[in-house]
Coordinates of C-alpha atoms in Angstrom, one line a residue:
X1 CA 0.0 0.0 0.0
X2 CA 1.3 3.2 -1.2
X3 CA 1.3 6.6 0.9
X4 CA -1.7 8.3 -1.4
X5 CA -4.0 4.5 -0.1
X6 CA -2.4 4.3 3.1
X7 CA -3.4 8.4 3.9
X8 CA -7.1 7.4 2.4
X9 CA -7.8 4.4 4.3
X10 CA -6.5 6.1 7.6
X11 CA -9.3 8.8 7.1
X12 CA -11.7 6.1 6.7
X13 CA -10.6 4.6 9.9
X14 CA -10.7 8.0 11.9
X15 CA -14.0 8.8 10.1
X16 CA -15.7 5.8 11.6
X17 CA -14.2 6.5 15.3
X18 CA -16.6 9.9 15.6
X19 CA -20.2 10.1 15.4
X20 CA -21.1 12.1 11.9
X21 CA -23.3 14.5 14.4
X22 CA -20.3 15.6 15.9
X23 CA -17.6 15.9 13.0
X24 CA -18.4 15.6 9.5
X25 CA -15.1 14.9 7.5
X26 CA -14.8 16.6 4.3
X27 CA -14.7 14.0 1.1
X28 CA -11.3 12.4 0.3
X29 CA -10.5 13.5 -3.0
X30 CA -9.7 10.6 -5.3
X31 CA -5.7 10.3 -6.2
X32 CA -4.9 11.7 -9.3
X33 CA -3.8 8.6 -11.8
X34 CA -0.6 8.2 -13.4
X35 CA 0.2 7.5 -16.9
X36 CA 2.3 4.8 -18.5
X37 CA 2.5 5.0 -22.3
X38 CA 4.6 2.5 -24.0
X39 CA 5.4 3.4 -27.7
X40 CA 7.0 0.3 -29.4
X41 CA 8.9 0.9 -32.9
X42 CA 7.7 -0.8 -36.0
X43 CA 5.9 -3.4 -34.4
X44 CA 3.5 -4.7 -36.8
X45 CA -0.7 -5.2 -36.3
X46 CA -0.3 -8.9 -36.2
X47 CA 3.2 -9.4 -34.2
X48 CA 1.5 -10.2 -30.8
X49 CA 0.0 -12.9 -29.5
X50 CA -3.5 -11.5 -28.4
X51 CA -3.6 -10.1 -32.2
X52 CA -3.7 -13.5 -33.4
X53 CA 0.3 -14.2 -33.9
X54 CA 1.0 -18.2 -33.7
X55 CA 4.7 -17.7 -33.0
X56 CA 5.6 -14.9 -30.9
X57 CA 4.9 -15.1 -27.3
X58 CA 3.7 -12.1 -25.7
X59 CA 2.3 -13.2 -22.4
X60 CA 2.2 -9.2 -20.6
X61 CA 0.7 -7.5 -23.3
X62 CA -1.7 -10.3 -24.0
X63 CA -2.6 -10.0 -20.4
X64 CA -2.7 -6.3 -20.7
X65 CA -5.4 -7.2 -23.1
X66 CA -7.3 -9.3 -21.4
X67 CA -7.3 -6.2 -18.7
X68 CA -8.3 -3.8 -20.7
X69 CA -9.1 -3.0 -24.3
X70 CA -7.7 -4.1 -27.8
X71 CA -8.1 -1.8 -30.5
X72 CA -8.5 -3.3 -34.6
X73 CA -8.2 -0.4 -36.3
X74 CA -5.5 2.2 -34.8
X75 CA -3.9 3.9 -36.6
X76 CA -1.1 6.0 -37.0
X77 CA -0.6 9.5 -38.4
X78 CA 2.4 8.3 -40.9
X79 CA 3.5 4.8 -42.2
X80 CA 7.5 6.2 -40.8
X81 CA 8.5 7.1 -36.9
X82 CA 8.5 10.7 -36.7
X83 CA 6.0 12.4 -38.0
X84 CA 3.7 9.6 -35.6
X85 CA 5.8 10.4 -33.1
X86 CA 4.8 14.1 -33.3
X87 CA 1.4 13.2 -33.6
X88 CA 1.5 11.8 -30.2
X89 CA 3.5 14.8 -29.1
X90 CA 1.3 17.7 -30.1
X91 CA -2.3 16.0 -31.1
X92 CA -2.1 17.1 -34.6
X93 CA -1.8 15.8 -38.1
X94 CA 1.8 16.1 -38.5
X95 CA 2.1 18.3 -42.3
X96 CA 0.8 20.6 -39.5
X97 CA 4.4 20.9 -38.1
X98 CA 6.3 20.2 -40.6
X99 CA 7.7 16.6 -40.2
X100 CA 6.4 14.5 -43.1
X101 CA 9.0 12.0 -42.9
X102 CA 11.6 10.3 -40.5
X103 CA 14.2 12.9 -39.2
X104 CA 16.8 13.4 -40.8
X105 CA 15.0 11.8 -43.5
X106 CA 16.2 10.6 -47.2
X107 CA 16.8 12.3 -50.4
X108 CA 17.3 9.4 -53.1
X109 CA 18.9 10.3 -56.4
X110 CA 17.5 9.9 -60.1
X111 CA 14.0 10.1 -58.8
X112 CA 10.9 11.3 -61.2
X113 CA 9.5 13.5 -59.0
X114 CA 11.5 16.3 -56.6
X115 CA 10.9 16.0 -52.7
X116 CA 10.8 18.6 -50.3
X117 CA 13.3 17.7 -47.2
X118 CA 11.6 17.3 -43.7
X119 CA 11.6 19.6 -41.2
X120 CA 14.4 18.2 -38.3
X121 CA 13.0 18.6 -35.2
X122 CA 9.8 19.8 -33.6
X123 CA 9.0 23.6 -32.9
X124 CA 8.9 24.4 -29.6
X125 CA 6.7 26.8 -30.2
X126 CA 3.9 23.5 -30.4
X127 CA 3.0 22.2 -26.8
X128 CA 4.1 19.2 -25.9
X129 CA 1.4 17.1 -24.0
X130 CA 4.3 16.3 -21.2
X131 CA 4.2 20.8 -20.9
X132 CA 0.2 20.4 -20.5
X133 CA 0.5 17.5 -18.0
X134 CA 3.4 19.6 -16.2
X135 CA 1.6 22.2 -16.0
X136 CA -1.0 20.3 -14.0
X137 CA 1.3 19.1 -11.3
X138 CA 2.9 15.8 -12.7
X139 CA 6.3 14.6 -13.3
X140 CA 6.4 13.7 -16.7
X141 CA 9.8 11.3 -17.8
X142 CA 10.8 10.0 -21.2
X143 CA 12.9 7.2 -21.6
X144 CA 14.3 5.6 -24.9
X145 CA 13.6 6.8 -28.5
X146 CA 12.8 10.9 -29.2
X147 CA 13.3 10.9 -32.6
X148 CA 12.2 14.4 -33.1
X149 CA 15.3 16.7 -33.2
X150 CA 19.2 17.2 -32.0
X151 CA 20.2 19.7 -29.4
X152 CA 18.1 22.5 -28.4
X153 CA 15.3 20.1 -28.9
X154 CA 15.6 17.0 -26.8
X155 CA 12.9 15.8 -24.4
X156 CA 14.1 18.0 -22.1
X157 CA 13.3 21.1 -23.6
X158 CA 9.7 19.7 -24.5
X159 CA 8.9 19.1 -21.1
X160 CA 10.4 15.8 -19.9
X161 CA 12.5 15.2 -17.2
X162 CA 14.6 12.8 -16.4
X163 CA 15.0 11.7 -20.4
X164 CA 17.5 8.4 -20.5
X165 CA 18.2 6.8 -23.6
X166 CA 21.1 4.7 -25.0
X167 CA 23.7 7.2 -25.0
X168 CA 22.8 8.1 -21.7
X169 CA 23.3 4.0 -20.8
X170 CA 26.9 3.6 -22.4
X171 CA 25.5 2.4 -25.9
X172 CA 27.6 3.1 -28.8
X173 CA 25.4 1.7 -31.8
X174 CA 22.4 -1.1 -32.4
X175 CA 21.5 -3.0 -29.5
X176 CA 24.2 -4.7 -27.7
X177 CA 27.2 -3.4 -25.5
X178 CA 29.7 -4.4 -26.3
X179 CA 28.6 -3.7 -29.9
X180 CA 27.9 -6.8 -32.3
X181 CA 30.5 -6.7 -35.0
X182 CA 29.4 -8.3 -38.5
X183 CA 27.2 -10.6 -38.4
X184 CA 28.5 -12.1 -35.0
X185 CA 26.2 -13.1 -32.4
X186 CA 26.6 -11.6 -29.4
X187 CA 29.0 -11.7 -26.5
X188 CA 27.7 -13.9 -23.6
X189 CA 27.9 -11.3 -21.1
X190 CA 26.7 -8.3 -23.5
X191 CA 24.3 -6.3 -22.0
X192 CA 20.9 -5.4 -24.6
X193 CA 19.5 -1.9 -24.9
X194 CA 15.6 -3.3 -24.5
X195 CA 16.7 -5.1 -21.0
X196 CA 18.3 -2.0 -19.7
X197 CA 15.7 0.4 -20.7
X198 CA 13.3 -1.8 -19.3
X199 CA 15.1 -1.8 -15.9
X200 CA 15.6 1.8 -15.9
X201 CA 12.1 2.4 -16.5
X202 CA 10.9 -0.2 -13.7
X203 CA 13.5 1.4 -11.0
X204 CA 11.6 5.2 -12.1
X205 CA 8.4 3.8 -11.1
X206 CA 9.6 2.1 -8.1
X207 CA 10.8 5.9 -7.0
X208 CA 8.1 7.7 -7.9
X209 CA 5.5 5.2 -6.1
X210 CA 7.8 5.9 -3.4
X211 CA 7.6 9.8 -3.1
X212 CA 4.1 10.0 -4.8
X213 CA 3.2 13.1 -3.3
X214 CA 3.1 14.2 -7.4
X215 CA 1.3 11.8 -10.4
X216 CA 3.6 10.9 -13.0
X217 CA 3.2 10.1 -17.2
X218 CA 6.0 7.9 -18.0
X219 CA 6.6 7.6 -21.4
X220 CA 8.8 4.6 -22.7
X221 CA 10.0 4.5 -26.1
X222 CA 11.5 1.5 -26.7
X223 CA 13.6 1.1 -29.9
X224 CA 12.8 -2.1 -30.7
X225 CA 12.0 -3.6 -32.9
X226 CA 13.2 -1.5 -35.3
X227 CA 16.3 -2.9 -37.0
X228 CA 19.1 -3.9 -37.2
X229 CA 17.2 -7.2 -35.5
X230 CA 19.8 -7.9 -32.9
X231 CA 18.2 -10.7 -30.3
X232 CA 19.5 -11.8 -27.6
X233 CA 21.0 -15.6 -27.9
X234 CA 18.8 -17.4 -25.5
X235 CA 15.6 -16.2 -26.8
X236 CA 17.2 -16.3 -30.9
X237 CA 17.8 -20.1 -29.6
X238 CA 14.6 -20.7 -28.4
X239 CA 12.5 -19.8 -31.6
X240 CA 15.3 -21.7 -33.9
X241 CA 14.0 -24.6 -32.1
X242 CA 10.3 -23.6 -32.1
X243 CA 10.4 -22.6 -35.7
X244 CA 11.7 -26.2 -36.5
X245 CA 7.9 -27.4 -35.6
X246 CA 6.2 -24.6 -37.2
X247 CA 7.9 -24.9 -41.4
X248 CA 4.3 -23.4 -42.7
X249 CA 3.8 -20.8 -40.2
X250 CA 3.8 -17.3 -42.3
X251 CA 6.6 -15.5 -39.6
X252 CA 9.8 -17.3 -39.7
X253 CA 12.3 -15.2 -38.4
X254 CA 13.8 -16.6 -35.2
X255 CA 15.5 -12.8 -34.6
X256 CA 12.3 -10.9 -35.2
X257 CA 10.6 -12.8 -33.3
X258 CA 13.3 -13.1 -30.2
X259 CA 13.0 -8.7 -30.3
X260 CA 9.4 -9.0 -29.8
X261 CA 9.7 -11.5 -27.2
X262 CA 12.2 -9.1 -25.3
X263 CA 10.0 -6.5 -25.8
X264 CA 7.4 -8.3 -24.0
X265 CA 9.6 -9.3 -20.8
X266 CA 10.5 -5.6 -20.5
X267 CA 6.5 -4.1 -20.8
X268 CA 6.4 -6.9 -17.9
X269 CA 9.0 -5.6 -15.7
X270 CA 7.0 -1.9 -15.7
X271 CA 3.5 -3.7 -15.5
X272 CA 5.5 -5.8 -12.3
X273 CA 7.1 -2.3 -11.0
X274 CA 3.6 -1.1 -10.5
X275 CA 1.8 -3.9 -8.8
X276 CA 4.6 -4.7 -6.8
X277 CA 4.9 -0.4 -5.4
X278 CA 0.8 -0.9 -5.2
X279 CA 0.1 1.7 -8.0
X280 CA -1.7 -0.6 -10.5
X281 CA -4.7 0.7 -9.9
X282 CA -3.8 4.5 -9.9
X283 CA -2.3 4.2 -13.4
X284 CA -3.4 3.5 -17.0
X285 CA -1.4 2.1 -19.3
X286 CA -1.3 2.5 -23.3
X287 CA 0.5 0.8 -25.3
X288 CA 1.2 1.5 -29.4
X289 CA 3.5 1.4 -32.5
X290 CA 4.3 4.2 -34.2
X291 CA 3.7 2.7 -37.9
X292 CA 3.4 -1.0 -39.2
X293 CA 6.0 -3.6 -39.5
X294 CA 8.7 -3.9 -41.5
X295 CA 8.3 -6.4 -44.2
X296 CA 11.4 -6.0 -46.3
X297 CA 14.1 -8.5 -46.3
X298 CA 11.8 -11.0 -44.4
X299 CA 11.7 -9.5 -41.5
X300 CA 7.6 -9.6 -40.7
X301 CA 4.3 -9.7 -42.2
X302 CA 1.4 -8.4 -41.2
X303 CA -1.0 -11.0 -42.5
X304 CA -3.7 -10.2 -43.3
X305 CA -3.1 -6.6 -43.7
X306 CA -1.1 -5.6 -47.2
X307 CA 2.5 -4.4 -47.0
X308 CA 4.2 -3.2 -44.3
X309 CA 6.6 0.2 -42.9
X310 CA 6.8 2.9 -45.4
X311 CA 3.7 2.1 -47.5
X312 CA 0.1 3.4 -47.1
X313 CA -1.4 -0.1 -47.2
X314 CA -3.0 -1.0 -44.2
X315 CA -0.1 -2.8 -43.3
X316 CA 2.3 0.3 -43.1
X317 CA -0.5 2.6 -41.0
X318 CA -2.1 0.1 -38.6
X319 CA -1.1 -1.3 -35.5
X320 CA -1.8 -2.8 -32.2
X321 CA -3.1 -0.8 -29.4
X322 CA -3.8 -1.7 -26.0
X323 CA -5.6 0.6 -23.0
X324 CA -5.9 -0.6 -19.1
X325 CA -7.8 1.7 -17.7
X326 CA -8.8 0.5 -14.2
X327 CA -12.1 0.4 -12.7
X328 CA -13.2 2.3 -16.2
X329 CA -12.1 0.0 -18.9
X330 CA -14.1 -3.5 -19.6
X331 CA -11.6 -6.4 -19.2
X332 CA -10.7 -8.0 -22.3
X333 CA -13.0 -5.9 -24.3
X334 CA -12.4 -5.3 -28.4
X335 CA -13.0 -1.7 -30.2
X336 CA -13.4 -1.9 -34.1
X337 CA -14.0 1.8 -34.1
X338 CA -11.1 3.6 -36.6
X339 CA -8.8 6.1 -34.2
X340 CA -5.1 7.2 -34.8
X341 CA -2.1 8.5 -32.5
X342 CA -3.3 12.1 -33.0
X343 CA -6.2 11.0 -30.4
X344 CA -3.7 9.9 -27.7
X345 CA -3.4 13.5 -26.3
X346 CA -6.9 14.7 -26.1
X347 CA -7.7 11.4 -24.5
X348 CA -5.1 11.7 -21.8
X349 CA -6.5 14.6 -20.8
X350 CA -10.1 13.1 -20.4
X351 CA -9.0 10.8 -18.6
X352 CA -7.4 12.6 -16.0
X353 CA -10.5 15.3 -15.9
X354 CA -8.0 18.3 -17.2
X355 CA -9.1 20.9 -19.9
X356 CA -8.9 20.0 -23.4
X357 CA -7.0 22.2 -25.4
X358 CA -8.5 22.2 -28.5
X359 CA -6.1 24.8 -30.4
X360 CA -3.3 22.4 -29.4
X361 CA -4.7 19.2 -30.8
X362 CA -6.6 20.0 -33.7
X363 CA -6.4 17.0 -35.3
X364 CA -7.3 14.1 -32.0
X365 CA -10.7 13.3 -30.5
X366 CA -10.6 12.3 -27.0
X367 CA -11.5 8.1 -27.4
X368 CA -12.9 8.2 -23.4
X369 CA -16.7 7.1 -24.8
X370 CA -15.3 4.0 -26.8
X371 CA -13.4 2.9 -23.5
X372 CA -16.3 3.8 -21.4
X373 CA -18.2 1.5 -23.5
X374 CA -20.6 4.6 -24.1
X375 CA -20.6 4.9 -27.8
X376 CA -19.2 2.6 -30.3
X377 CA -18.5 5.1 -32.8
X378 CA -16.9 8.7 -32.7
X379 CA -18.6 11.6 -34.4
X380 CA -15.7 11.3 -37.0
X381 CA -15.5 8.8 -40.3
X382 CA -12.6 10.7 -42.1
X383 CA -8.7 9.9 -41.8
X384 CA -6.0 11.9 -44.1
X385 CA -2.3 10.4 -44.6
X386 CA 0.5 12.7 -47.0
X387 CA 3.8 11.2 -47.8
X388 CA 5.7 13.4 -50.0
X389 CA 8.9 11.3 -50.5
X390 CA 10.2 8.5 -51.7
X391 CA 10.4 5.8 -48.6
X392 CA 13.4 3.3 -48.7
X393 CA 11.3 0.4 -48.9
X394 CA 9.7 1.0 -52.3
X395 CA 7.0 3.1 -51.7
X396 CA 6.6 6.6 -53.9
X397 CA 5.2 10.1 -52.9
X398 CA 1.3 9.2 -51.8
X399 CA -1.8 10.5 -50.2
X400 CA -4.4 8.4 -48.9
X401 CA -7.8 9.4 -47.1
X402 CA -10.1 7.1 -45.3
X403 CA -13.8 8.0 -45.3
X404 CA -16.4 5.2 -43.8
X405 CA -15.5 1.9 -45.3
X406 CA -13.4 3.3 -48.4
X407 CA -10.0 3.6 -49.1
X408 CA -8.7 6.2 -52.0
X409 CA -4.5 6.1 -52.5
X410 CA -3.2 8.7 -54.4
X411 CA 0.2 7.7 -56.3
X412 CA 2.0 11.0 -57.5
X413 CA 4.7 9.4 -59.8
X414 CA 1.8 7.7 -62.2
X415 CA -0.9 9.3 -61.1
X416 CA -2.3 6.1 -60.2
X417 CA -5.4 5.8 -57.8
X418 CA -6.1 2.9 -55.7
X419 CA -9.4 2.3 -54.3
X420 CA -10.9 -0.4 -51.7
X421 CA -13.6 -1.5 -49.5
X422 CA -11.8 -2.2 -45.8
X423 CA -14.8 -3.7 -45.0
X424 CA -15.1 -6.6 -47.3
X425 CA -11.5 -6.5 -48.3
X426 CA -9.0 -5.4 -45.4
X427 CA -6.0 -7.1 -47.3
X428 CA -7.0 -4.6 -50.0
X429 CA -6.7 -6.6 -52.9
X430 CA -9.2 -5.5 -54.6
X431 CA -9.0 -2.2 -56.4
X432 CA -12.0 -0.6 -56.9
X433 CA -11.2 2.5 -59.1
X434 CA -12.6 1.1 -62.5
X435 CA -16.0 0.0 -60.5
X436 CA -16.6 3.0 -58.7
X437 CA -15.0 5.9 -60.3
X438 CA -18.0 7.9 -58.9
X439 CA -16.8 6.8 -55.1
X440 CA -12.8 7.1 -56.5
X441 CA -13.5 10.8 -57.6
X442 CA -15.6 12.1 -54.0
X443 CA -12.1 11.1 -52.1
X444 CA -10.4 12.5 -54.3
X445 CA -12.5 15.5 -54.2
X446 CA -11.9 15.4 -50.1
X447 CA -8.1 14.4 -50.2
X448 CA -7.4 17.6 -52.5
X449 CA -9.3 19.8 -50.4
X450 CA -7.4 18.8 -47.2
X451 CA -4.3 19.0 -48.7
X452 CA -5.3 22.6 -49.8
X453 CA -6.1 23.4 -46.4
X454 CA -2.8 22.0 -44.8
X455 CA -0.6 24.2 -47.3
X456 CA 0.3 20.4 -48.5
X457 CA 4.0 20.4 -50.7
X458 CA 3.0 18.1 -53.5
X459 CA 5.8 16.8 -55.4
X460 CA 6.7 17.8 -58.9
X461 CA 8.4 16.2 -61.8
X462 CA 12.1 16.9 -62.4

């Protein structure tokens, strides 16, 4: 029992001791709750167990599923890591501020069409939702991956402190210390960035529960499992051997599937940290990607979604999402309502019963009713990507809009349009331009307009 439940439950006790005639104790107010949000890196929509996977064991964040609610159709704001990540940050679409691609971004040569570079960091002129929650008396940390600017924009100037990442934890490059060199397995005794982050962000919540005389949002960024896929040798043993019963299971990747086994252990030791400091129940956790998985090289699928990382298939945009939400949240309850990462910073601050801030997040609707389980749908139906470069994977300059059901892809290169039905064909392989030009040319009619509005750069020939 913390010192917030152990302070409560004494005024309970006293209360009962005197007769209501003669003192009438004022109403205990209810401790404010903390926030853990746990931002994986190109984890893909059907990587975890309790999203169907047959080889990956996830046993915390299935649990965390069965505690709370899975989400089908996330989203996020961009198919690469920062512009999502500024999405989270600020609650807008992120053409808003600037970052339409990962920072520092790409320029490839010979291309038919000329990109305009990415903006390298985010404004600090935007307000971060770690400055909101400040603001409002909590301690707001960020440990691992920032990915949103150099110096003079670090966490630390957008409102979190402590912010630990690998530098900060003796890591010279990829995931191991000492560093793998070639294609070398690790040293026996070589420490892995997931583990130590995961550590680090278990002994913060272990101090905080301790002097909790302020909430905390914790957010934990974890790098993996973005590449290079570096596992550690026990667990890269372990699926060797597993895969060797599995030969027509769809993900065979013994390394991917070690990182996302790692990943797991680590969201257990936080999900531990709290129970064991008796804080469970005074904090929600949310747990995301910040674009699809990688399916280049092998390294996942995303069955039955199309494509992967970098593309604006639903493969590159959707991904798993998880809320716990104690005493509010239905266990093990499923949403198939569309939301994306702009929404996670209106909803924070419904949760906690603080202002929204409507000029800040433009672009997010507080999600509170679907995890209330008092609507099923939003007062929204319309999603807008833009993707003006050329991604390393394969994918071109592209817009895409979702409106209800339908799907409209805009291709700059060949002007090609790409239509489909999510409903009936999620793996969108189905194009439904030549059947329903009428349905083709209203999207496009909305896309346009939106890009209009957002000052969109739209790429031009060379």
């Amino acid at each position: 029992m913390n010192r917030r439940h152990f302070i409560k439950n004494a005024a309970s006790g006293l209360g009962f001791l005197f007769s209501p005639a003669i003192l009438k104790a004022a109403p205990e107010p209810e401790p404010k709750k903390n926030i853990l949000f746990i931002l994986a890196d190109d984890l893909g929509w059907a990587d975890l167990g309790c999203y169907g996977n047959p080889l990956h064991e996830t046993p915390h964040l299935n649990q965390l599923a069965s505690d709370g609610m899975r989400f089908q159709q996330a989203y996020t704001a961009c198919a690469v890591c920062s512009p999502t990540r500024a999405s989270i940050q600020t609650g807008k679409y992120p053409i808003r501020v600037g970052i339409t691609d990962w920072i520092p971004g790409m320029r490839k040569k010979n291309t038919q069409l000329v990109e305009k570079h990415t903006e390298q960091q985010l404004p600090l002129s935007e307000k971060t939702i770690a400055e909101t929650l400040h603001e409002h008396g909590y301690r707001c940390a960020m440990l691992g991956k920032w990915h949103l600017g150099g110096k003079d924009f670090l966490p630390t100037d957008q409102g979190y402190d402590p912010y630990i990442d690998k530098e900060q934890l003796g890591f010279a490059k990829g995931y191991f210390d000492p560093p793998i060199t070639g294609k070398k397995n690790p040293a026996p005794n070589a420490r892995h960035l997931t583990d130590i982050l995961g550590d680090e962000a278990a002994k913060l919540i272990g101090q905080y529960a301790q002097d909790d005389s302020q909430p905390f949002f914790l957010m934990m960024n974890f790098h993996t499992v973005h590449t290079p896929i570096e596992a550690r040798n026990d667990l890269r043993e372990h699926y060797e051997k597993k895969l060797k019963s599995m030969p027509d299971c769809a993900w065979q990747n013994p390394r991917y599937a070690a990182m996302v086994h790692c990943l797991d252990l680590n969201i257990g030791k936080m999900l531990n940290a709290l129970k064991t400091a008796g804080i469970a129940q005074d904090t929600i956790v949310i747990f995301t990607s910040d674009n699809g998985g990688l399916t280049k090289s092998g390294i996942t699928v995303n069955t039955p979604l199309r494509s992967g990382k970098g593309y604006y298939y639903e493969g590159g945009i959707r991904v798993p999402t998880i809320i716990r939400w104690p005493d509010v949240v239905q266990p093990n309850s499923i949403c198939d309502c569309p939301v994306i990462s702009n929404d996670f910073y209106p909803t924070i601050l419904d949760m906690l019963n603080l202002p929204l801030l409507p000029g800040q997040h433009l672009d997010g609707l507080s999600i509170t009713p679907l995890l209330k389980q008092q609507k099923d749908r939003l007062d929204r139906s319309t999603f807008y990507w833009h993707y003006p470069h050329y991604h390393g994977a394969g994918e071109t300059p592209c817009s895409a809009i979702r409106s209800g059901h339908f799907k409209l892809i805009h291709h700059y290169q060949d002007n090609q349009l790409e239509l489909y039905n999510l409903k009936d064909d999620p793996g969108e392989t189905n194009n439904l331009y030549d059947q329903n030009p009428q349905k083709a040319q209203e999207l496009q009619t909305q896309l346009d307009l939106w890009l209009k509005t957002m000052n969109a750069y739209i790429p031009t020939p060379t």
